[in-house]
mmCIF file of C-alpha atoms and ligand atoms in Angstrom:
data_model
loop_
_atom_site.group_PDB
_atom_site.id
_atom_site.type_symbol
_atom_site.label_atom_id
_atom_site.label_comp_id
_atom_site.label_asym_id
_atom_site.label_seq_id
_atom_site.Cartn_x
_atom_site.Cartn_y
_atom_site.Cartn_z
ATOM 1 C CA MET J 1 20.900 36.476 -23.390
ATOM 2 C CA ILE J 2 23.353 39.043 -24.466
ATOM 3 C CA LEU J 3 26.098 38.045 -26.631
ATOM 4 C CA SER J 4 29.221 40.473 -25.650
ATOM 5 C CA ILE J 5 32.530 41.149 -27.678
ATOM 6 C CA GLU J 6 35.759 42.841 -26.390
ATOM 7 C CA SER J 7 38.694 43.673 -28.675
ATOM 8 C CA SER J 8 39.754 47.045 -27.369
ATOM 9 C CA CYS J 9 43.550 45.972 -27.090
ATOM 10 C CA ASP J 10 45.261 42.663 -27.125
ATOM 11 C CA ASP J 11 42.458 40.313 -25.668
ATOM 12 C CA SER J 12 39.777 38.766 -28.045
ATOM 13 C CA SER J 13 36.678 37.756 -25.707
ATOM 14 C CA ILE J 14 33.252 36.808 -26.178
ATOM 15 C CA ALA J 15 30.775 36.011 -23.370
ATOM 16 C CA VAL J 16 27.016 35.184 -23.292
ATOM 17 C CA THR J 17 25.132 36.430 -20.106
ATOM 18 C CA GLU J 18 21.506 35.585 -19.176
ATOM 19 C CA ILE J 19 19.892 39.012 -18.832
ATOM 20 C CA ALA J 20 17.330 38.316 -16.042
ATOM 21 C CA THR J 21 19.721 36.252 -13.718
ATOM 22 C CA LYS J 22 22.744 38.023 -14.840
ATOM 23 C CA LYS J 23 24.430 34.517 -15.039
ATOM 24 C CA LEU J 24 27.379 34.217 -17.142
ATOM 25 C CA LEU J 25 26.540 31.239 -19.589
ATOM 26 C CA PHE J 26 29.681 31.257 -21.848
ATOM 27 C CA HIS J 27 33.019 33.090 -21.444
ATOM 28 C CA ARG J 28 36.157 32.571 -23.723
ATOM 29 C CA LYS J 29 39.199 34.712 -24.097
ATOM 30 C CA ILE J 30 42.097 34.453 -26.242
ATOM 31 C CA SER J 31 45.094 36.808 -25.116
ATOM 32 C CA GLN J 32 47.743 37.745 -27.657
ATOM 33 C CA GLU J 33 50.327 38.574 -25.050
ATOM 34 C CA ALA J 34 52.708 36.034 -26.275
ATOM 35 C CA GLU J 35 52.588 37.402 -29.761
ATOM 36 C CA HIS J 36 53.473 41.048 -28.594
ATOM 37 C CA ALA J 37 56.126 40.101 -25.976
ATOM 38 C CA LYS J 38 58.936 40.075 -28.534
ATOM 39 C CA TYR J 39 58.113 43.822 -29.297
ATOM 40 C CA GLY J 40 57.782 44.764 -25.952
ATOM 41 C CA GLY J 41 54.243 46.111 -26.323
ATOM 42 C CA VAL J 42 51.094 45.754 -28.314
ATOM 43 C CA VAL J 43 51.613 46.293 -31.970
ATOM 44 C CA PRO J 44 48.027 47.620 -33.114
ATOM 45 C CA GLU J 45 48.254 46.339 -36.688
ATOM 46 C CA LEU J 46 49.168 42.645 -35.369
ATOM 47 C CA ALA J 47 46.564 42.723 -32.610
ATOM 48 C CA SER J 48 44.011 43.704 -35.310
ATOM 49 C CA ARG J 49 44.848 40.657 -37.549
ATOM 50 C CA LEU J 50 45.073 38.344 -34.716
ATOM 51 C CA HIS J 51 41.380 39.391 -33.668
ATOM 52 C CA ALA J 52 40.408 38.829 -37.224
ATOM 53 C CA VAL J 53 41.403 35.339 -36.615
ATOM 54 C CA ASP J 54 40.238 34.648 -33.091
ATOM 55 C CA LEU J 55 36.999 36.402 -32.697
ATOM 56 C CA PRO J 56 35.347 34.053 -35.403
ATOM 57 C CA ARG J 57 36.780 31.248 -33.579
ATOM 58 C CA LEU J 58 35.185 32.223 -30.364
ATOM 59 C CA LEU J 59 31.825 32.927 -32.022
ATOM 60 C CA GLU J 60 31.957 29.520 -33.659
ATOM 61 C CA GLU J 61 32.177 28.174 -30.014
ATOM 62 C CA ALA J 62 29.193 30.397 -28.684
ATOM 63 C CA LYS J 63 27.025 29.224 -31.670
ATOM 64 C CA PRO J 64 24.585 27.130 -29.480
ATOM 65 C CA PHE J 65 23.411 30.526 -28.003
ATOM 66 C CA LEU J 66 22.844 32.269 -31.139
ATOM 67 C CA ASP J 67 19.102 31.589 -31.489
ATOM 68 C CA ASP J 68 18.442 32.969 -27.951
ATOM 69 C CA LEU J 69 19.991 36.234 -28.216
ATOM 70 C CA GLN J 70 18.157 39.587 -27.483
ATOM 71 C CA ALA J 71 20.966 41.953 -28.009
ATOM 72 C CA VAL J 72 24.655 42.172 -28.919
ATOM 73 C CA ALA J 73 27.257 44.068 -27.126
ATOM 74 C CA VAL J 74 30.637 45.313 -27.940
ATOM 75 C CA THR J 75 33.172 47.636 -26.705
ATOM 76 C CA ASN J 76 33.392 50.658 -28.884
ATOM 77 C CA GLU J 77 35.566 53.074 -26.985
ATOM 78 C CA PRO J 78 38.165 53.774 -25.777
ATOM 79 C CA GLY J 79 40.919 51.540 -27.078
ATOM 80 C CA LEU J 80 42.879 50.883 -30.256
ATOM 81 C CA SER J 81 40.803 52.001 -33.191
ATOM 82 C CA VAL J 82 41.958 48.949 -35.553
ATOM 83 C CA THR J 83 41.249 46.584 -32.779
ATOM 84 C CA LEU J 84 37.994 47.896 -31.761
ATOM 85 C CA LEU J 85 36.912 48.027 -35.488
ATOM 86 C CA GLU J 86 37.314 43.989 -35.523
ATOM 87 C CA GLY J 87 34.748 43.589 -32.593
ATOM 88 C CA VAL J 88 32.472 46.419 -33.935
ATOM 89 C CA ALA J 89 32.208 44.772 -37.317
ATOM 90 C CA MET J 90 31.440 41.354 -35.859
ATOM 91 C CA ALA J 91 28.540 43.067 -33.829
ATOM 92 C CA GLN J 92 27.328 44.896 -36.826
ATOM 93 C CA SER J 93 27.144 41.725 -38.903
ATOM 94 C CA LEU J 94 25.456 39.742 -35.928
ATOM 95 C CA SER J 95 23.086 42.587 -35.561
ATOM 96 C CA ILE J 96 22.036 42.898 -39.157
ATOM 97 C CA ALA J 97 21.808 39.287 -39.930
ATOM 98 C CA ARG J 98 19.891 38.534 -36.678
ATOM 99 C CA GLY J 99 17.890 41.637 -36.326
ATOM 100 C CA LEU J 100 19.299 42.352 -32.923
ATOM 101 C CA PRO J 101 19.858 45.777 -31.187
ATOM 102 C CA ILE J 102 23.475 46.656 -30.527
ATOM 103 C CA ILE J 103 24.635 47.849 -27.169
ATOM 104 C CA ALA J 104 27.954 49.842 -27.386
ATOM 105 C CA VAL J 105 29.882 49.489 -24.267
ATOM 106 C CA ASN J 106 32.616 52.125 -22.935
ATOM 107 C CA HIS J 107 35.629 50.029 -21.894
ATOM 108 C CA LEU J 108 36.017 52.033 -18.642
ATOM 109 C CA LYS J 109 32.556 51.439 -17.711
ATOM 110 C CA ALA J 110 32.964 47.692 -18.420
ATOM 111 C CA HIS J 111 35.783 47.617 -16.041
ATOM 112 C CA ILE J 112 33.621 48.958 -13.119
ATOM 113 C CA TYR J 113 31.031 46.287 -13.893
ATOM 114 C CA SER J 114 33.710 43.685 -13.387
ATOM 115 C CA LEU J 115 32.682 44.083 -9.852
ATOM 116 C CA PHE J 116 29.293 42.796 -10.385
ATOM 117 C CA ILE J 117 29.601 39.849 -12.677
ATOM 118 C CA GLU J 118 26.674 37.706 -11.751
ATOM 119 C CA LYS J 119 25.664 40.141 -9.107
ATOM 120 C CA GLU J 120 23.695 43.244 -8.610
ATOM 121 C CA ALA J 121 25.438 46.525 -9.221
ATOM 122 C CA THR J 122 25.756 48.789 -5.828
ATOM 123 C CA PHE J 123 26.206 52.453 -6.025
ATOM 124 C CA PRO J 124 27.370 54.930 -4.988
ATOM 125 C CA MET J 125 31.131 53.966 -4.862
ATOM 126 C CA LEU J 126 34.491 55.542 -5.544
ATOM 127 C CA VAL J 127 36.419 53.452 -7.967
ATOM 128 C CA LEU J 128 40.058 53.628 -8.746
ATOM 129 C CA LEU J 129 40.752 52.467 -12.136
ATOM 130 C CA ILE J 130 44.244 51.290 -13.052
ATOM 131 C CA SER J 131 44.849 49.841 -16.477
ATOM 132 C CA GLY J 132 47.271 49.803 -19.359
ATOM 133 C CA GLY J 133 45.605 53.023 -20.694
ATOM 134 C CA HIS J 134 43.969 54.647 -17.583
ATOM 135 C CA THR J 135 44.787 55.834 -14.115
ATOM 136 C CA MET J 136 41.502 57.479 -12.665
ATOM 137 C CA VAL J 137 39.666 58.022 -9.594
ATOM 138 C CA LEU J 138 35.929 58.001 -10.245
ATOM 139 C CA ASP J 139 32.750 58.932 -8.410
ATOM 140 C CA VAL J 140 30.200 56.364 -9.645
ATOM 141 C CA LYS J 141 26.857 57.344 -8.465
ATOM 142 C CA GLY J 142 24.936 55.196 -11.169
ATOM 143 C CA PHE J 143 25.135 53.863 -14.530
ATOM 144 C CA ASP J 144 24.984 57.261 -16.120
ATOM 145 C CA GLU J 145 26.563 59.411 -13.269
ATOM 146 C CA ILE J 146 30.325 58.870 -13.090
ATOM 147 C CA GLU J 147 32.487 61.929 -12.373
ATOM 148 C CA ILE J 148 36.255 61.811 -12.891
ATOM 149 C CA LEU J 149 38.093 63.055 -9.775
ATOM 150 C CA ALA J 150 41.414 62.481 -10.728
ATOM 151 C CA THR J 151 43.300 61.423 -13.900
ATOM 152 C CA THR J 152 46.816 60.812 -15.104
ATOM 153 C CA MET J 153 48.724 63.833 -16.850
ATOM 154 C CA ASP J 154 50.829 61.458 -18.945
ATOM 155 C CA ASP J 155 51.633 57.726 -18.666
ATOM 156 C CA SER J 156 49.155 55.467 -16.903
ATOM 157 C CA PHE J 157 49.967 53.039 -13.911
ATOM 158 C CA GLY J 158 49.920 49.813 -15.895
ATOM 159 C CA GLU J 159 52.019 51.471 -18.705
ATOM 160 C CA SER J 160 54.740 52.565 -16.312
ATOM 161 C CA PHE J 161 55.005 48.760 -15.268
ATOM 162 C CA ASP J 162 55.066 47.786 -19.014
ATOM 163 C CA LYS J 163 57.959 50.245 -19.684
ATOM 164 C CA THR J 164 59.876 49.386 -16.685
ATOM 165 C CA ALA J 165 59.798 45.884 -17.772
ATOM 166 C CA LYS J 166 60.747 46.743 -21.399
ATOM 167 C CA MET J 167 63.815 49.074 -20.124
ATOM 168 C CA MET J 168 65.187 45.923 -18.316
ATOM 169 C CA GLY J 169 64.404 43.418 -21.130
ATOM 170 C CA LEU J 170 61.878 41.667 -18.913
ATOM 171 C CA GLY J 171 59.040 41.200 -21.411
ATOM 172 C CA TYR J 172 55.409 41.989 -21.869
ATOM 173 C CA PRO J 173 53.085 42.641 -20.139
ATOM 174 C CA GLY J 174 55.320 44.063 -17.374
ATOM 175 C CA GLY J 175 52.699 44.316 -14.623
ATOM 176 C CA PRO J 176 52.895 40.709 -13.299
ATOM 177 C CA ILE J 177 56.540 40.367 -14.230
ATOM 178 C CA VAL J 178 57.730 43.572 -12.259
ATOM 179 C CA GLU J 179 55.393 42.648 -9.399
ATOM 180 C CA LYS J 180 57.047 39.220 -9.025
ATOM 181 C CA LEU J 181 60.414 40.706 -9.412
ATOM 182 C CA ALA J 182 59.782 43.292 -6.761
ATOM 183 C CA GLU J 183 58.984 40.698 -4.175
ATOM 184 C CA LYS J 184 62.549 39.696 -4.187
ATOM 185 C CA GLY J 185 64.197 43.047 -4.325
ATOM 186 C CA ASP J 186 65.271 45.746 -1.839
ATOM 187 C CA PRO J 187 62.791 48.549 -2.251
ATOM 188 C CA ASP J 188 65.213 51.134 -0.238
ATOM 189 C CA ARG J 189 68.426 50.599 -2.184
ATOM 190 C CA PHE J 190 67.503 53.087 -4.785
ATOM 191 C CA ALA J 191 65.687 56.298 -4.006
ATOM 192 C CA MET J 192 62.881 56.939 -6.367
ATOM 193 C CA PRO J 193 61.085 60.280 -6.544
ATOM 194 C CA ILE J 194 57.167 60.224 -5.575
ATOM 195 C CA PRO J 195 55.441 62.159 -8.381
ATOM 196 C CA LEU J 196 53.879 65.288 -7.393
ATOM 197 C CA GLN J 197 54.530 64.676 -3.758
ATOM 198 C CA HIS J 198 54.610 68.387 -2.981
ATOM 199 C CA SER J 199 51.871 69.477 -5.170
ATOM 200 C CA PRO J 200 48.397 70.110 -4.018
ATOM 201 C CA LYS J 201 47.310 68.758 -7.416
ATOM 202 C CA ILE J 202 44.923 65.712 -7.316
ATOM 203 C CA ALA J 203 46.249 64.204 -10.356
ATOM 204 C CA PHE J 204 48.623 61.344 -11.312
ATOM 205 C CA SER J 205 51.800 61.385 -13.360
ATOM 206 C CA TYR J 206 53.995 58.426 -14.199
ATOM 207 C CA SER J 207 56.582 59.986 -16.457
ATOM 208 C CA GLY J 208 59.025 61.001 -13.727
ATOM 209 C CA ILE J 209 59.313 57.573 -12.239
ATOM 210 C CA LYS J 210 59.924 56.118 -15.763
ATOM 211 C CA ASN J 211 62.509 58.547 -16.269
ATOM 212 C CA ALA J 212 64.129 57.427 -12.859
ATOM 213 C CA VAL J 213 64.027 53.951 -13.891
ATOM 214 C CA ARG J 214 65.852 54.771 -17.278
ATOM 215 C CA LEU J 215 68.592 56.485 -15.476
ATOM 216 C CA LEU J 216 69.018 53.734 -12.950
ATOM 217 C CA VAL J 217 69.055 51.144 -15.945
ATOM 218 C CA GLU J 218 71.631 53.281 -17.941
ATOM 219 C CA LYS J 219 73.789 53.828 -14.869
ATOM 220 C CA HIS J 220 74.034 50.085 -13.829
ATOM 221 C CA ARG J 221 74.186 48.361 -17.178
ATOM 222 C CA PRO J 222 74.771 45.439 -17.633
ATOM 223 C CA LEU J 223 72.055 44.683 -15.022
ATOM 224 C CA ASP J 224 72.822 41.728 -12.604
ATOM 225 C CA GLU J 225 69.612 39.910 -11.246
ATOM 226 C CA LYS J 226 69.780 41.630 -7.858
ATOM 227 C CA THR J 227 69.808 45.146 -9.327
ATOM 228 C CA LYS J 228 66.863 44.379 -11.615
ATOM 229 C CA ALA J 229 64.981 43.124 -8.572
ATOM 230 C CA ASP J 230 66.070 46.194 -6.627
ATOM 231 C CA ILE J 231 64.897 48.528 -9.331
ATOM 232 C CA ALA J 232 61.590 46.913 -9.609
ATOM 233 C CA ALA J 233 60.917 46.866 -5.958
ATOM 234 C CA ALA J 234 61.928 50.709 -5.820
ATOM 235 C CA PHE J 235 59.933 51.472 -8.665
ATOM 236 C CA GLN J 236 56.845 49.606 -7.449
ATOM 237 C CA LYS J 237 57.088 51.224 -4.202
ATOM 238 C CA ALA J 238 57.037 54.780 -5.470
ATOM 239 C CA ALA J 239 54.232 53.866 -7.912
ATOM 240 C CA ILE J 240 51.970 52.598 -5.593
ATOM 241 C CA ALA J 241 53.021 55.437 -2.814
ATOM 242 C CA HIS J 242 51.832 57.890 -5.409
ATOM 243 C CA LEU J 243 48.489 56.278 -6.054
ATOM 244 C CA LEU J 244 47.925 56.061 -2.401
ATOM 245 C CA GLN J 245 48.898 59.810 -1.642
ATOM 246 C CA LYS J 246 46.573 61.239 -4.185
ATOM 247 C CA THR J 247 43.766 58.779 -3.195
ATOM 248 C CA ARG J 248 44.052 59.682 0.393
ATOM 249 C CA LYS J 249 43.470 63.235 -0.371
ATOM 250 C CA ILE J 250 40.318 62.310 -2.150
ATOM 251 C CA PHE J 251 39.356 59.920 0.894
ATOM 252 C CA GLN J 252 39.603 63.136 3.020
ATOM 253 C CA GLN J 253 37.310 65.098 1.084
ATOM 254 C CA LYS J 254 34.794 62.353 0.177
ATOM 255 C CA ARG J 255 34.819 60.040 3.138
ATOM 256 C CA PRO J 256 33.508 57.044 1.066
ATOM 257 C CA LYS J 257 31.812 54.150 2.422
ATOM 258 C CA ASP J 258 32.538 52.079 -0.537
ATOM 259 C CA PHE J 259 35.769 52.061 -2.484
ATOM 260 C CA ALA J 260 36.748 49.701 -5.528
ATOM 261 C CA ILE J 261 39.730 48.865 -7.544
ATOM 262 C CA VAL J 262 39.348 47.801 -11.090
ATOM 263 C CA GLY J 263 41.413 47.415 -14.248
ATOM 264 C CA GLY J 264 44.352 45.042 -15.285
ATOM 265 C CA ALA J 265 46.593 46.462 -12.708
ATOM 266 C CA SER J 266 44.111 45.816 -9.827
ATOM 267 C CA ALA J 267 45.641 42.160 -9.787
ATOM 268 C CA ASN J 268 48.687 43.577 -8.147
ATOM 269 C CA MET J 269 48.818 42.382 -4.601
ATOM 270 C CA ALA J 270 51.012 45.186 -3.221
ATOM 271 C CA VAL J 271 48.137 47.458 -4.654
ATOM 272 C CA ARG J 272 45.538 45.403 -2.938
ATOM 273 C CA LYS J 273 47.344 45.370 0.409
ATOM 274 C CA ALA J 274 48.032 49.158 0.303
ATOM 275 C CA PHE J 275 44.350 50.129 -0.392
ATOM 276 C CA ALA J 276 43.340 47.484 2.157
ATOM 277 C CA ASP J 277 45.068 49.348 4.722
ATOM 278 C CA LEU J 278 43.743 52.879 3.423
ATOM 279 C CA CYS J 279 40.117 51.491 3.717
ATOM 280 C CA ALA J 280 40.687 50.062 7.111
ATOM 281 C CA GLN J 281 41.680 53.629 8.283
ATOM 282 C CA TYR J 282 38.566 55.083 6.807
ATOM 283 C CA ASP J 283 36.212 52.479 7.976
ATOM 284 C CA CYS J 284 35.425 51.947 4.216
ATOM 285 C CA THR J 285 34.715 48.681 2.487
ATOM 286 C CA LEU J 286 37.074 47.619 -0.184
ATOM 287 C CA HIS J 287 35.611 45.866 -3.432
ATOM 288 C CA LEU J 288 37.598 43.761 -5.712
ATOM 289 C CA ALA J 289 36.961 42.099 -8.921
ATOM 290 C CA ASP J 290 37.728 38.352 -9.134
ATOM 291 C CA LEU J 291 41.201 37.946 -10.344
ATOM 292 C CA LYS J 292 40.138 36.481 -13.706
ATOM 293 C CA TYR J 293 37.956 39.528 -14.401
ATOM 294 C CA CYS J 294 40.625 42.216 -13.809
ATOM 295 C CA SER J 295 42.145 42.251 -17.147
ATOM 296 C CA ASP J 296 40.158 42.984 -20.451
ATOM 297 C CA ASN J 297 37.198 40.313 -20.977
ATOM 298 C CA ALA J 298 33.861 40.224 -22.407
ATOM 299 C CA ALA J 299 32.111 38.936 -19.268
ATOM 300 C CA MET J 300 32.377 42.702 -17.806
ATOM 301 C CA VAL J 301 31.187 43.974 -21.212
ATOM 302 C CA GLY J 302 28.006 41.748 -20.952
ATOM 303 C CA ARG J 303 27.508 42.671 -17.269
ATOM 304 C CA CYS J 304 27.524 46.307 -18.132
ATOM 305 C CA ALA J 305 25.255 45.589 -21.193
ATOM 306 C CA ILE J 306 22.357 44.259 -19.108
ATOM 307 C CA ASP J 307 22.037 47.530 -17.167
ATOM 308 C CA ALA J 308 22.275 49.324 -20.450
ATOM 309 C CA PHE J 309 19.682 46.937 -21.945
ATOM 310 C CA TYR J 310 16.955 47.803 -19.094
ATOM 311 C CA LEU J 311 17.893 51.520 -19.799
ATOM 312 C CA GLU J 312 17.081 50.818 -23.502
ATOM 313 C CA ARG J 313 20.413 52.384 -24.582
ATOM 314 C CA PHE J 314 20.787 50.936 -28.052
ATOM 315 C CA ALA J 315 23.130 51.960 -30.774
ATOM 316 C CA ASP J 316 22.532 51.485 -34.579
ATOM 317 C CA ALA J 317 24.371 48.837 -36.728
ATOM 318 C CA LEU J 318 24.808 51.368 -39.422
ATOM 319 C CA THR J 319 26.017 54.191 -37.422
ATOM 320 C CA ILE J 320 27.939 52.734 -34.492
ATOM 321 C CA ARG J 321 31.409 54.151 -34.513
ATOM 322 C CA VAL J 322 34.827 53.258 -32.566
ATOM 323 C CA SER J 323 36.821 56.023 -30.697
ATOM 324 C CA PRO J 324 40.434 55.752 -29.539
ATOM 325 C CA ARG J 325 39.524 58.123 -26.731
ATOM 326 C CA SER J 326 36.462 58.895 -24.827
ATOM 327 C CA ASP J 327 36.521 62.579 -23.857
ATOM 328 C CA LYS J 328 33.139 62.529 -22.361
ATOM 329 C CA ILE J 329 33.636 59.247 -21.065
ATOM 330 C CA PHE J 330 30.107 58.411 -19.608
HETATM 331 O O1 LIG K 1 42.744 46.497 -18.024
HETATM 332 P P1 LIG K 1 43.802 45.898 -18.984
HETATM 333 O O2 LIG K 1 43.826 44.410 -19.049
HETATM 334 O O3 LIG K 1 44.001 46.783 -20.320
HETATM 335 C C1 LIG K 1 43.611 47.886 -20.525
HETATM 336 O O4 LIG K 1 42.523 48.292 -20.642
HETATM 337 O O5 LIG K 1 44.687 48.553 -20.592
HETATM 338 O O6 LIG K 1 45.350 46.240 -18.117
HETATM 339 C C2 LIG K 1 46.439 45.714 -18.596
HETATM 340 C C3 LIG K 1 47.577 46.696 -17.809
HETATM 341 C C4 LIG K 1 48.980 46.482 -18.362
HETATM 342 O O7 LIG K 1 49.609 47.718 -18.507
HETATM 343 C C5 LIG K 1 49.752 45.476 -17.405
HETATM 344 O O8 LIG K 1 51.096 45.504 -17.248
HETATM 345 C C6 LIG K 1 48.959 45.927 -16.107
HETATM 346 O O9 LIG K 1 47.510 46.211 -16.449
HETATM 347 N N1 LIG K 1 48.760 44.954 -15.181
HETATM 348 C C7 LIG K 1 49.652 45.037 -13.841
HETATM 349 C C8 LIG K 1 49.537 43.604 -13.268
HETATM 350 N N2 LIG K 1 48.688 42.995 -14.008
HETATM 351 C C9 LIG K 1 48.330 43.470 -15.175
HETATM 352 N N3 LIG K 1 50.211 46.154 -13.269
HETATM 353 C C10 LIG K 1 50.717 45.894 -12.213
HETATM 354 N N4 LIG K 1 50.718 44.669 -11.586
HETATM 355 C C11 LIG K 1 50.205 43.727 -11.906
HETATM 356 N N5 LIG K 1 50.131 42.454 -11.323
HETATM 357 ZN ZN1 LIG K 2 41.075 47.284 -19.986
#
């Protein structure tokens, strides 16, 4: 079995996965969303202190499995350095105390493996990763063969939902709140610019939409409920139209047979619907993770670690490092 630890942002999570069968034997997560909500976003130092409280509590629950472990896996990049350190310190201690190898897991790769929990991994696949920190289209040919086809030049898709919610005083995380509000709004009351619409560039940018939301919020202050819903609807429509427009260009070039959406924002139903339509037009199969595995969790870290285990990709307890970015990525 592999015990896996996730602490890259504001979720403390531990899982235990059986290597041979890929069966998830234990999976627990404590989310800190409520604690960060009052600040309108994640406060790294607070997140780190909460991990220091919650991770040991989860490890205590996983105690019945500790004698049967073959490895310990941990997210070490990318993420918030101070929160990654909490998980890595726990993995180092377990590794040294129990003589277990460590598997250092890239968080973005773990999101890809959220598709394969308790399943075989199937490649090649084109993957859209949309989270609080990333907006990427990846050409995934195998565990070690991952090419970034497009990425964001500024804010990420999920982050633009968080900032939209914050500007309207709606709370954190903004994704589910804005999605729900958008359902009630009129997406056509306000014109919202679609980023890079006339640019041949295959890249994403969310700072322009964020600015458009800011201007609307300032103009219509104090915001009534209908205006909030209409802004949310116009924002979400433009945000998804941008994702779709650039991904369509990649579809035209690559003609993928299999396409997946992963990351916290892949839980958005309007995103799922838009890409289901795109895939239908291109005769491509759409793959989605279970809703419970879209946001950060240790189950996906453990599943990714199984493939690393068979490839013998082990890190050393004394030299493993965390990194806020992953410039090489894979
Ligand atoms: O993958 P994740 O849990 O953490 C990171 O790796 O960043 O993603 C969290 C992000 C947040 O920005 C959150 O607002 C966004 O995913 N998100 C959504 C939805 N649910 C979560 N964005 C849009 N619509 C949603 N339903
Ligand atoms: Zn994530």
